């Protein structure tokens, strides 16, 4: 029996459509960039010089979680669109905006985004917070697993607040279960 070339085996096992998916081969050289999942990059603040690097890395959609006031001298939406990329904005101020409504909006944007996608805020912290809450509230993950997922997306300073919200939500759900 002839040995099967490794590349053929990988492509065959990947299933239909996976071999043609385009994901960045390298992270764009932007602040705090990480890849928490295939086709997803989480990052910190983008500036005008970063947009071409984001596009050149193969990113097709940018999700911006910052307020326009955070970058008053840079119209990110216009720059991203001028580079031929899709752009979505869900402005989050911080802990006050870690609401179920915003998590559901984040989930819809991420779920429907053209891959590869880059989600960013100033440091990746808000992106990580939304990813952790999404893991808990949408995917039903327990607090520790949701927090671990959030960390892979950039969760840092908001971790205590995220954990508090996940545990409060779980506690509230348990109190509604008839005993």
Short mmCIF file of N, CA, C and O in Angstrom, two decimals, residues 70-166:
data_model
loop_
_atom_site.label_atom_id
_atom_site.label_comp_id
_atom_site.label_asym_id
_atom_site.label_seq_id
_atom_site.Cartn_x
_atom_site.Cartn_y
_atom_site.Cartn_z
N UNK A 70 -12.02 57.92 21.48
CA UNK A 70 -10.72 57.35 21.86
C UNK A 70 -9.65 57.63 20.82
O UNK A 70 -8.46 57.60 21.13
N UNK A 71 -10.06 57.88 19.58
CA UNK A 71 -9.11 58.20 18.51
C UNK A 71 -9.65 59.40 17.72
O UNK A 71 -10.04 59.26 16.56
N UNK A 72 -9.64 60.58 18.33
CA UNK A 72 -10.28 61.74 17.69
C UNK A 72 -9.63 62.17 16.38
O UNK A 72 -10.29 62.78 15.54
N UNK A 73 -8.36 61.83 16.16
CA UNK A 73 -7.67 62.26 14.94
C UNK A 73 -7.62 61.18 13.87
O UNK A 73 -6.89 61.30 12.89
N UNK A 74 -8.39 60.11 14.05
CA UNK A 74 -8.34 58.98 13.12
C UNK A 74 -9.74 58.45 12.90
O UNK A 74 -10.40 58.00 13.83
N UNK A 75 -10.21 58.51 11.66
CA UNK A 75 -11.51 57.96 11.30
C UNK A 75 -11.30 56.51 10.86
O UNK A 75 -11.10 56.22 9.66
N UNK A 76 -11.33 55.61 11.83
CA UNK A 76 -11.04 54.21 11.55
C UNK A 76 -12.02 53.62 10.54
O UNK A 76 -11.62 52.91 9.63
N UNK A 77 -13.29 53.91 10.71
CA UNK A 77 -14.30 53.35 9.80
C UNK A 77 -13.98 53.71 8.35
O UNK A 77 -13.99 52.84 7.47
N UNK A 78 -13.68 54.96 8.10
CA UNK A 78 -13.38 55.41 6.74
C UNK A 78 -12.11 54.76 6.22
O UNK A 78 -12.05 54.32 5.06
N UNK A 79 -11.08 54.66 7.05
CA UNK A 79 -9.81 54.07 6.63
C UNK A 79 -9.96 52.59 6.32
O UNK A 79 -9.42 52.09 5.33
N UNK A 80 -10.69 51.87 7.16
CA UNK A 80 -10.89 50.44 6.95
C UNK A 80 -11.69 50.21 5.66
O UNK A 80 -11.32 49.36 4.83
N UNK A 81 -12.75 50.96 5.49
CA UNK A 81 -13.57 50.79 4.28
C UNK A 81 -12.79 51.19 3.02
O UNK A 81 -12.92 50.55 1.98
N UNK A 82 -11.97 52.25 3.12
CA UNK A 82 -11.16 52.68 1.97
C UNK A 82 -10.15 51.60 1.57
O UNK A 82 -9.77 51.50 0.41
N UNK A 83 -9.75 50.78 2.54
CA UNK A 83 -8.83 49.67 2.26
C UNK A 83 -9.55 48.46 1.70
O UNK A 83 -8.93 47.43 1.43
N UNK A 84 -10.87 48.56 1.52
CA UNK A 84 -11.64 47.47 0.93
C UNK A 84 -12.08 46.42 1.93
O UNK A 84 -12.49 45.33 1.54
N UNK A 85 -12.03 46.75 3.22
CA UNK A 85 -12.42 45.80 4.26
C UNK A 85 -13.80 46.16 4.81
O UNK A 85 -14.23 47.31 4.74
N UNK A 86 -14.45 45.17 5.39
CA UNK A 86 -15.72 45.41 6.07
C UNK A 86 -15.43 45.96 7.46
O UNK A 86 -14.39 45.66 8.06
N UNK A 87 -16.35 46.76 7.99
CA UNK A 87 -16.14 47.41 9.29
C UNK A 87 -17.43 47.36 10.09
O UNK A 87 -18.51 47.64 9.58
N UNK A 88 -17.30 46.98 11.36
CA UNK A 88 -18.42 47.03 12.31
C UNK A 88 -17.93 47.72 13.57
O UNK A 88 -16.78 47.53 13.97
N UNK A 89 -18.80 48.47 14.21
CA UNK A 89 -18.44 49.17 15.44
C UNK A 89 -19.49 48.88 16.51
O UNK A 89 -20.68 49.05 16.28
N UNK A 90 -19.02 48.41 17.66
CA UNK A 90 -19.85 48.23 18.84
C UNK A 90 -19.11 48.94 19.96
O UNK A 90 -18.26 48.36 20.63
N UNK A 91 -19.36 50.25 20.13
CA UNK A 91 -18.58 51.03 21.09
C UNK A 91 -18.89 50.65 22.54
O UNK A 91 -20.03 50.70 22.97
N UNK A 92 -17.83 50.24 23.26
CA UNK A 92 -17.96 49.86 24.67
C UNK A 92 -17.06 50.75 25.50
O UNK A 92 -15.86 50.86 25.22
N UNK A 93 -17.63 51.34 26.54
CA UNK A 93 -16.85 52.22 27.42
C UNK A 93 -16.03 51.44 28.43
O UNK A 93 -15.07 51.95 28.97
N UNK A 94 -16.42 50.24 28.73
CA UNK A 94 -15.73 49.45 29.75
C UNK A 94 -16.75 48.59 30.46
O UNK A 94 -17.74 48.15 29.87
N UNK A 95 -16.54 48.37 31.77
CA UNK A 95 -17.38 47.46 32.55
C UNK A 95 -18.86 47.82 32.46
O UNK A 95 -19.71 46.93 32.41
N UNK A 96 -19.18 49.09 32.43
CA UNK A 96 -20.58 49.52 32.38
C UNK A 96 -21.31 48.97 31.16
O UNK A 96 -22.52 48.76 31.19
N UNK A 97 -20.58 48.71 30.08
CA UNK A 97 -21.20 48.23 28.85
C UNK A 97 -21.10 46.71 28.65
O UNK A 97 -21.42 46.21 27.58
N UNK A 98 -20.71 46.00 29.69
CA UNK A 98 -20.66 44.53 29.60
C UNK A 98 -22.04 43.97 29.91
O UNK A 98 -22.27 43.30 30.90
N UNK A 99 -22.97 44.26 29.02
CA UNK A 99 -24.37 43.88 29.20
C UNK A 99 -24.71 42.69 28.31
O UNK A 99 -24.05 42.42 27.31
N UNK A 100 -25.78 42.03 28.67
CA UNK A 100 -26.27 40.91 27.85
C UNK A 100 -26.60 41.40 26.44
O UNK A 100 -26.29 40.73 25.46
N UNK A 101 -27.22 42.57 26.34
CA UNK A 101 -27.57 43.13 25.03
C UNK A 101 -26.32 43.32 24.16
O UNK A 101 -26.30 42.93 22.98
N UNK A 102 -25.25 43.87 24.74
CA UNK A 102 -24.02 44.07 23.97
C UNK A 102 -23.33 42.75 23.64
O UNK A 102 -22.75 42.60 22.56
N UNK A 103 -23.40 41.79 24.54
CA UNK A 103 -22.81 40.47 24.26
C UNK A 103 -23.54 39.81 23.10
O UNK A 103 -22.91 39.22 22.21
N UNK A 104 -24.86 39.92 23.06
CA UNK A 104 -25.63 39.33 21.96
C UNK A 104 -25.30 40.05 20.64
O UNK A 104 -25.21 39.40 19.59
N UNK A 105 -25.12 41.37 20.71
CA UNK A 105 -24.74 42.11 19.51
C UNK A 105 -23.34 41.69 19.05
O UNK A 105 -23.11 41.49 17.85
N UNK A 106 -22.41 41.54 19.99
CA UNK A 106 -21.05 41.08 19.67
C UNK A 106 -21.10 39.69 19.04
O UNK A 106 -20.45 39.43 18.02
N UNK A 107 -21.88 38.80 19.63
CA UNK A 107 -22.02 37.45 19.10
C UNK A 107 -22.51 37.49 17.66
O UNK A 107 -21.96 36.80 16.79
N UNK A 108 -23.52 38.29 17.38
CA UNK A 108 -24.07 38.37 16.02
C UNK A 108 -23.02 38.91 15.05
O UNK A 108 -22.87 38.38 13.93
N UNK A 109 -22.28 39.93 15.46
CA UNK A 109 -21.26 40.51 14.58
C UNK A 109 -20.17 39.48 14.29
O UNK A 109 -19.78 39.26 13.15
N UNK A 110 -19.66 38.83 15.34
CA UNK A 110 -18.58 37.84 15.17
C UNK A 110 -19.08 36.66 14.34
O UNK A 110 -18.40 36.19 13.42
N UNK A 111 -20.25 36.19 14.65
CA UNK A 111 -20.81 35.03 13.94
C UNK A 111 -20.98 35.31 12.45
O UNK A 111 -20.71 34.46 11.61
N UNK A 112 -21.42 36.52 12.10
CA UNK A 112 -21.72 36.86 10.71
C UNK A 112 -20.54 37.50 9.97
O UNK A 112 -20.64 37.74 8.76
N UNK A 113 -19.46 37.77 10.66
CA UNK A 113 -18.32 38.47 10.06
C UNK A 113 -17.63 37.61 9.00
O UNK A 113 -17.51 36.40 9.14
N UNK A 114 -17.18 38.27 7.95
CA UNK A 114 -16.36 37.60 6.93
C UNK A 114 -15.03 37.25 7.58
O UNK A 114 -14.42 38.07 8.24
N UNK A 115 -14.60 36.01 7.39
CA UNK A 115 -13.32 35.56 7.95
C UNK A 115 -12.21 35.79 6.93
O UNK A 115 -12.47 35.72 5.75
N UNK A 116 -11.04 36.02 7.39
CA UNK A 116 -10.62 36.26 8.76
C UNK A 116 -11.06 37.64 9.25
O UNK A 116 -11.18 38.59 8.48
N UNK A 117 -11.33 37.70 10.54
CA UNK A 117 -11.84 38.91 11.18
C UNK A 117 -10.86 39.36 12.26
O UNK A 117 -10.22 38.53 12.90
N UNK A 118 -10.77 40.65 12.45
CA UNK A 118 -9.98 41.22 13.53
C UNK A 118 -10.92 42.02 14.43
O UNK A 118 -11.60 42.92 13.95
N UNK A 119 -10.98 41.65 15.71
CA UNK A 119 -11.78 42.40 16.69
C UNK A 119 -10.79 43.11 17.60
O UNK A 119 -9.81 42.52 18.04
N UNK A 120 -11.04 44.39 17.86
CA UNK A 120 -10.08 45.13 18.67
C UNK A 120 -10.75 46.18 19.54
O UNK A 120 -11.87 46.61 19.31
N UNK A 121 -10.00 46.58 20.57
CA UNK A 121 -10.32 47.74 21.40
C UNK A 121 -8.98 48.43 21.64
O UNK A 121 -8.11 48.36 20.78
N UNK A 122 -8.79 49.07 22.77
CA UNK A 122 -7.51 49.75 23.02
C UNK A 122 -6.39 48.76 23.34
O UNK A 122 -5.25 48.97 22.95
N UNK A 123 -6.71 47.68 24.06
CA UNK A 123 -5.68 46.73 24.49
C UNK A 123 -6.04 45.26 24.26
O UNK A 123 -5.22 44.40 24.50
N UNK A 124 -7.25 44.99 23.83
CA UNK A 124 -7.75 43.63 23.72
C UNK A 124 -8.58 43.22 24.92
O UNK A 124 -9.25 42.19 24.91
N UNK A 125 -8.56 44.02 25.98
CA UNK A 125 -9.26 43.70 27.22
C UNK A 125 -10.78 43.65 27.05
O UNK A 125 -11.44 42.70 27.49
N UNK A 126 -11.37 44.63 26.40
CA UNK A 126 -12.81 44.63 26.16
C UNK A 126 -13.21 43.50 25.22
O UNK A 126 -14.25 42.87 25.39
N UNK A 127 -12.37 43.22 24.23
CA UNK A 127 -12.64 42.11 23.32
C UNK A 127 -12.66 40.81 24.11
O UNK A 127 -13.57 39.98 23.97
N UNK A 128 -11.66 40.62 24.97
CA UNK A 128 -11.61 39.42 25.80
C UNK A 128 -12.78 39.31 26.75
O UNK A 128 -13.32 38.21 26.98
N UNK A 129 -13.22 40.45 27.30
CA UNK A 129 -14.38 40.45 28.19
C UNK A 129 -15.63 40.00 27.44
O UNK A 129 -16.41 39.17 27.93
N UNK A 130 -15.81 40.54 26.25
CA UNK A 130 -16.99 40.15 25.46
C UNK A 130 -16.92 38.68 25.06
O UNK A 130 -17.93 37.98 25.08
N UNK A 131 -15.73 38.19 24.73
CA UNK A 131 -15.57 36.78 24.36
C UNK A 131 -15.89 35.87 25.55
O UNK A 131 -16.52 34.83 25.38
N UNK A 132 -15.45 36.26 26.74
CA UNK A 132 -15.73 35.45 27.94
C UNK A 132 -17.23 35.43 28.24
O UNK A 132 -17.80 34.36 28.51
N UNK A 133 -17.85 36.59 28.20
CA UNK A 133 -19.29 36.65 28.46
C UNK A 133 -20.08 35.90 27.38
O UNK A 133 -21.07 35.22 27.67
N UNK A 134 -19.63 36.00 26.15
CA UNK A 134 -20.26 35.26 25.05
C UNK A 134 -20.14 33.75 25.30
O UNK A 134 -21.10 33.00 25.09
N UNK A 135 -18.95 33.32 25.74
CA UNK A 135 -18.75 31.89 26.03
C UNK A 135 -19.71 31.41 27.11
O UNK A 135 -20.24 30.31 27.04
N UNK A 136 -19.95 32.26 28.12
CA UNK A 136 -20.85 31.89 29.22
C UNK A 136 -22.31 32.01 28.81
O UNK A 136 -23.09 31.07 28.98
N UNK A 137 -22.70 33.17 28.29
CA UNK A 137 -24.10 33.46 28.05
C UNK A 137 -24.66 32.90 26.76
O UNK A 137 -25.85 32.66 26.65
N UNK A 138 -23.81 32.70 25.76
CA UNK A 138 -24.28 32.17 24.49
C UNK A 138 -23.97 30.68 24.37
O UNK A 138 -24.82 29.88 24.01
N UNK A 139 -22.73 30.32 24.73
CA UNK A 139 -22.28 28.94 24.56
C UNK A 139 -22.48 28.08 25.80
O UNK A 139 -22.22 26.87 25.77
N UNK A 140 -22.91 28.68 26.92
CA UNK A 140 -23.20 27.92 28.13
C UNK A 140 -21.99 27.39 28.89
O UNK A 140 -22.10 26.44 29.66
N UNK A 141 -20.83 28.02 28.71
CA UNK A 141 -19.62 27.58 29.41
C UNK A 141 -19.68 27.99 30.88
O UNK A 141 -20.27 29.01 31.23
N UNK A 142 -19.05 27.18 31.74
CA UNK A 142 -18.92 27.52 33.16
C UNK A 142 -17.96 28.70 33.30
O UNK A 142 -17.17 28.97 32.39
N UNK A 143 -18.01 29.37 34.44
CA UNK A 143 -17.23 30.59 34.65
C UNK A 143 -15.74 30.42 34.36
O UNK A 143 -15.16 31.23 33.63
N UNK A 144 -15.11 29.39 34.92
CA UNK A 144 -13.67 29.23 34.73
C UNK A 144 -13.30 29.02 33.27
O UNK A 144 -12.32 29.59 32.78
N UNK A 145 -14.09 28.22 32.56
CA UNK A 145 -13.80 27.99 31.15
C UNK A 145 -14.05 29.26 30.33
O UNK A 145 -13.28 29.59 29.42
N UNK A 146 -15.12 29.98 30.64
CA UNK A 146 -15.42 31.23 29.93
C UNK A 146 -14.30 32.25 30.15
O UNK A 146 -13.87 32.92 29.21
N UNK A 147 -13.82 32.36 31.39
CA UNK A 147 -12.71 33.29 31.69
C UNK A 147 -11.46 32.87 30.92
O UNK A 147 -10.75 33.71 30.36
N UNK A 148 -11.17 31.58 30.88
CA UNK A 148 -10.00 31.09 30.14
C UNK A 148 -10.11 31.45 28.65
O UNK A 148 -9.13 31.88 28.03
N UNK A 149 -11.30 31.31 28.10
CA UNK A 149 -11.52 31.70 26.70
C UNK A 149 -11.29 33.20 26.55
O UNK A 149 -10.61 33.64 25.63
N UNK A 150 -11.85 33.99 27.46
CA UNK A 150 -11.65 35.43 27.41
C UNK A 150 -10.18 35.82 27.45
O UNK A 150 -9.75 36.72 26.73
N UNK A 151 -9.41 35.14 28.28
CA UNK A 151 -7.96 35.43 28.37
C UNK A 151 -7.28 35.19 27.02
O UNK A 151 -6.37 35.94 26.66
N UNK A 152 -7.68 34.15 26.29
CA UNK A 152 -7.05 33.90 25.00
C UNK A 152 -7.37 35.01 24.00
O UNK A 152 -6.62 35.22 23.06
N UNK A 153 -8.46 35.72 24.24
CA UNK A 153 -8.85 36.84 23.38
C UNK A 153 -8.26 38.16 23.87
O UNK A 153 -8.41 39.18 23.20
N UNK A 154 -7.68 38.20 25.07
CA UNK A 154 -7.07 39.45 25.56
C UNK A 154 -7.61 39.96 26.87
O UNK A 154 -7.25 41.05 27.31
N UNK A 155 -8.49 39.22 27.54
CA UNK A 155 -9.05 39.65 28.82
C UNK A 155 -7.95 39.82 29.85
O UNK A 155 -7.14 38.92 30.06
N UNK A 156 -7.93 40.98 30.50
CA UNK A 156 -6.96 41.27 31.56
C UNK A 156 -7.68 41.98 32.71
O UNK A 156 -8.21 41.35 33.59
N UNK A 157 -7.68 43.28 32.68
CA UNK A 157 -8.18 44.10 33.78
C UNK A 157 -9.66 43.97 34.09
O UNK A 157 -10.08 44.28 35.20
N UNK A 158 -10.45 43.51 33.15
CA UNK A 158 -11.89 43.37 33.38
C UNK A 158 -12.27 41.98 33.89
O UNK A 158 -13.44 41.68 34.07
N UNK A 159 -11.27 41.14 34.15
CA UNK A 159 -11.56 39.75 34.52
C UNK A 159 -12.44 39.64 35.76
O UNK A 159 -13.40 38.87 35.78
N UNK A 160 -12.15 40.39 36.81
CA UNK A 160 -12.94 40.30 38.04
C UNK A 160 -14.40 40.67 37.78
O UNK A 160 -15.32 40.00 38.26
N UNK A 161 -14.62 41.72 37.00
CA UNK A 161 -15.98 42.16 36.69
C UNK A 161 -16.70 41.12 35.82
O UNK A 161 -17.88 40.82 36.03
N UNK A 162 -16.00 40.55 34.86
CA UNK A 162 -16.59 39.52 34.01
C UNK A 162 -16.99 38.32 34.85
O UNK A 162 -18.10 37.79 34.72
N UNK A 163 -16.10 37.87 35.72
CA UNK A 163 -16.41 36.72 36.58
C UNK A 163 -17.63 37.03 37.45
O UNK A 163 -18.52 36.20 37.60
N UNK A 164 -17.69 38.23 38.02
CA UNK A 164 -18.82 38.62 38.86
C UNK A 164 -20.13 38.53 38.07
O UNK A 164 -21.13 37.99 38.56
N UNK A 165 -20.11 39.00 36.84
CA UNK A 165 -21.33 38.98 36.01
C UNK A 165 -21.74 37.56 35.64
O UNK A 165 -22.93 37.22 35.66
N UNK A 166 -20.77 36.73 35.30
CA UNK A 166 -21.08 35.34 34.95
C UNK A 166 -21.66 34.62 36.16
O UNK A 166 -22.67 33.92 36.05
#
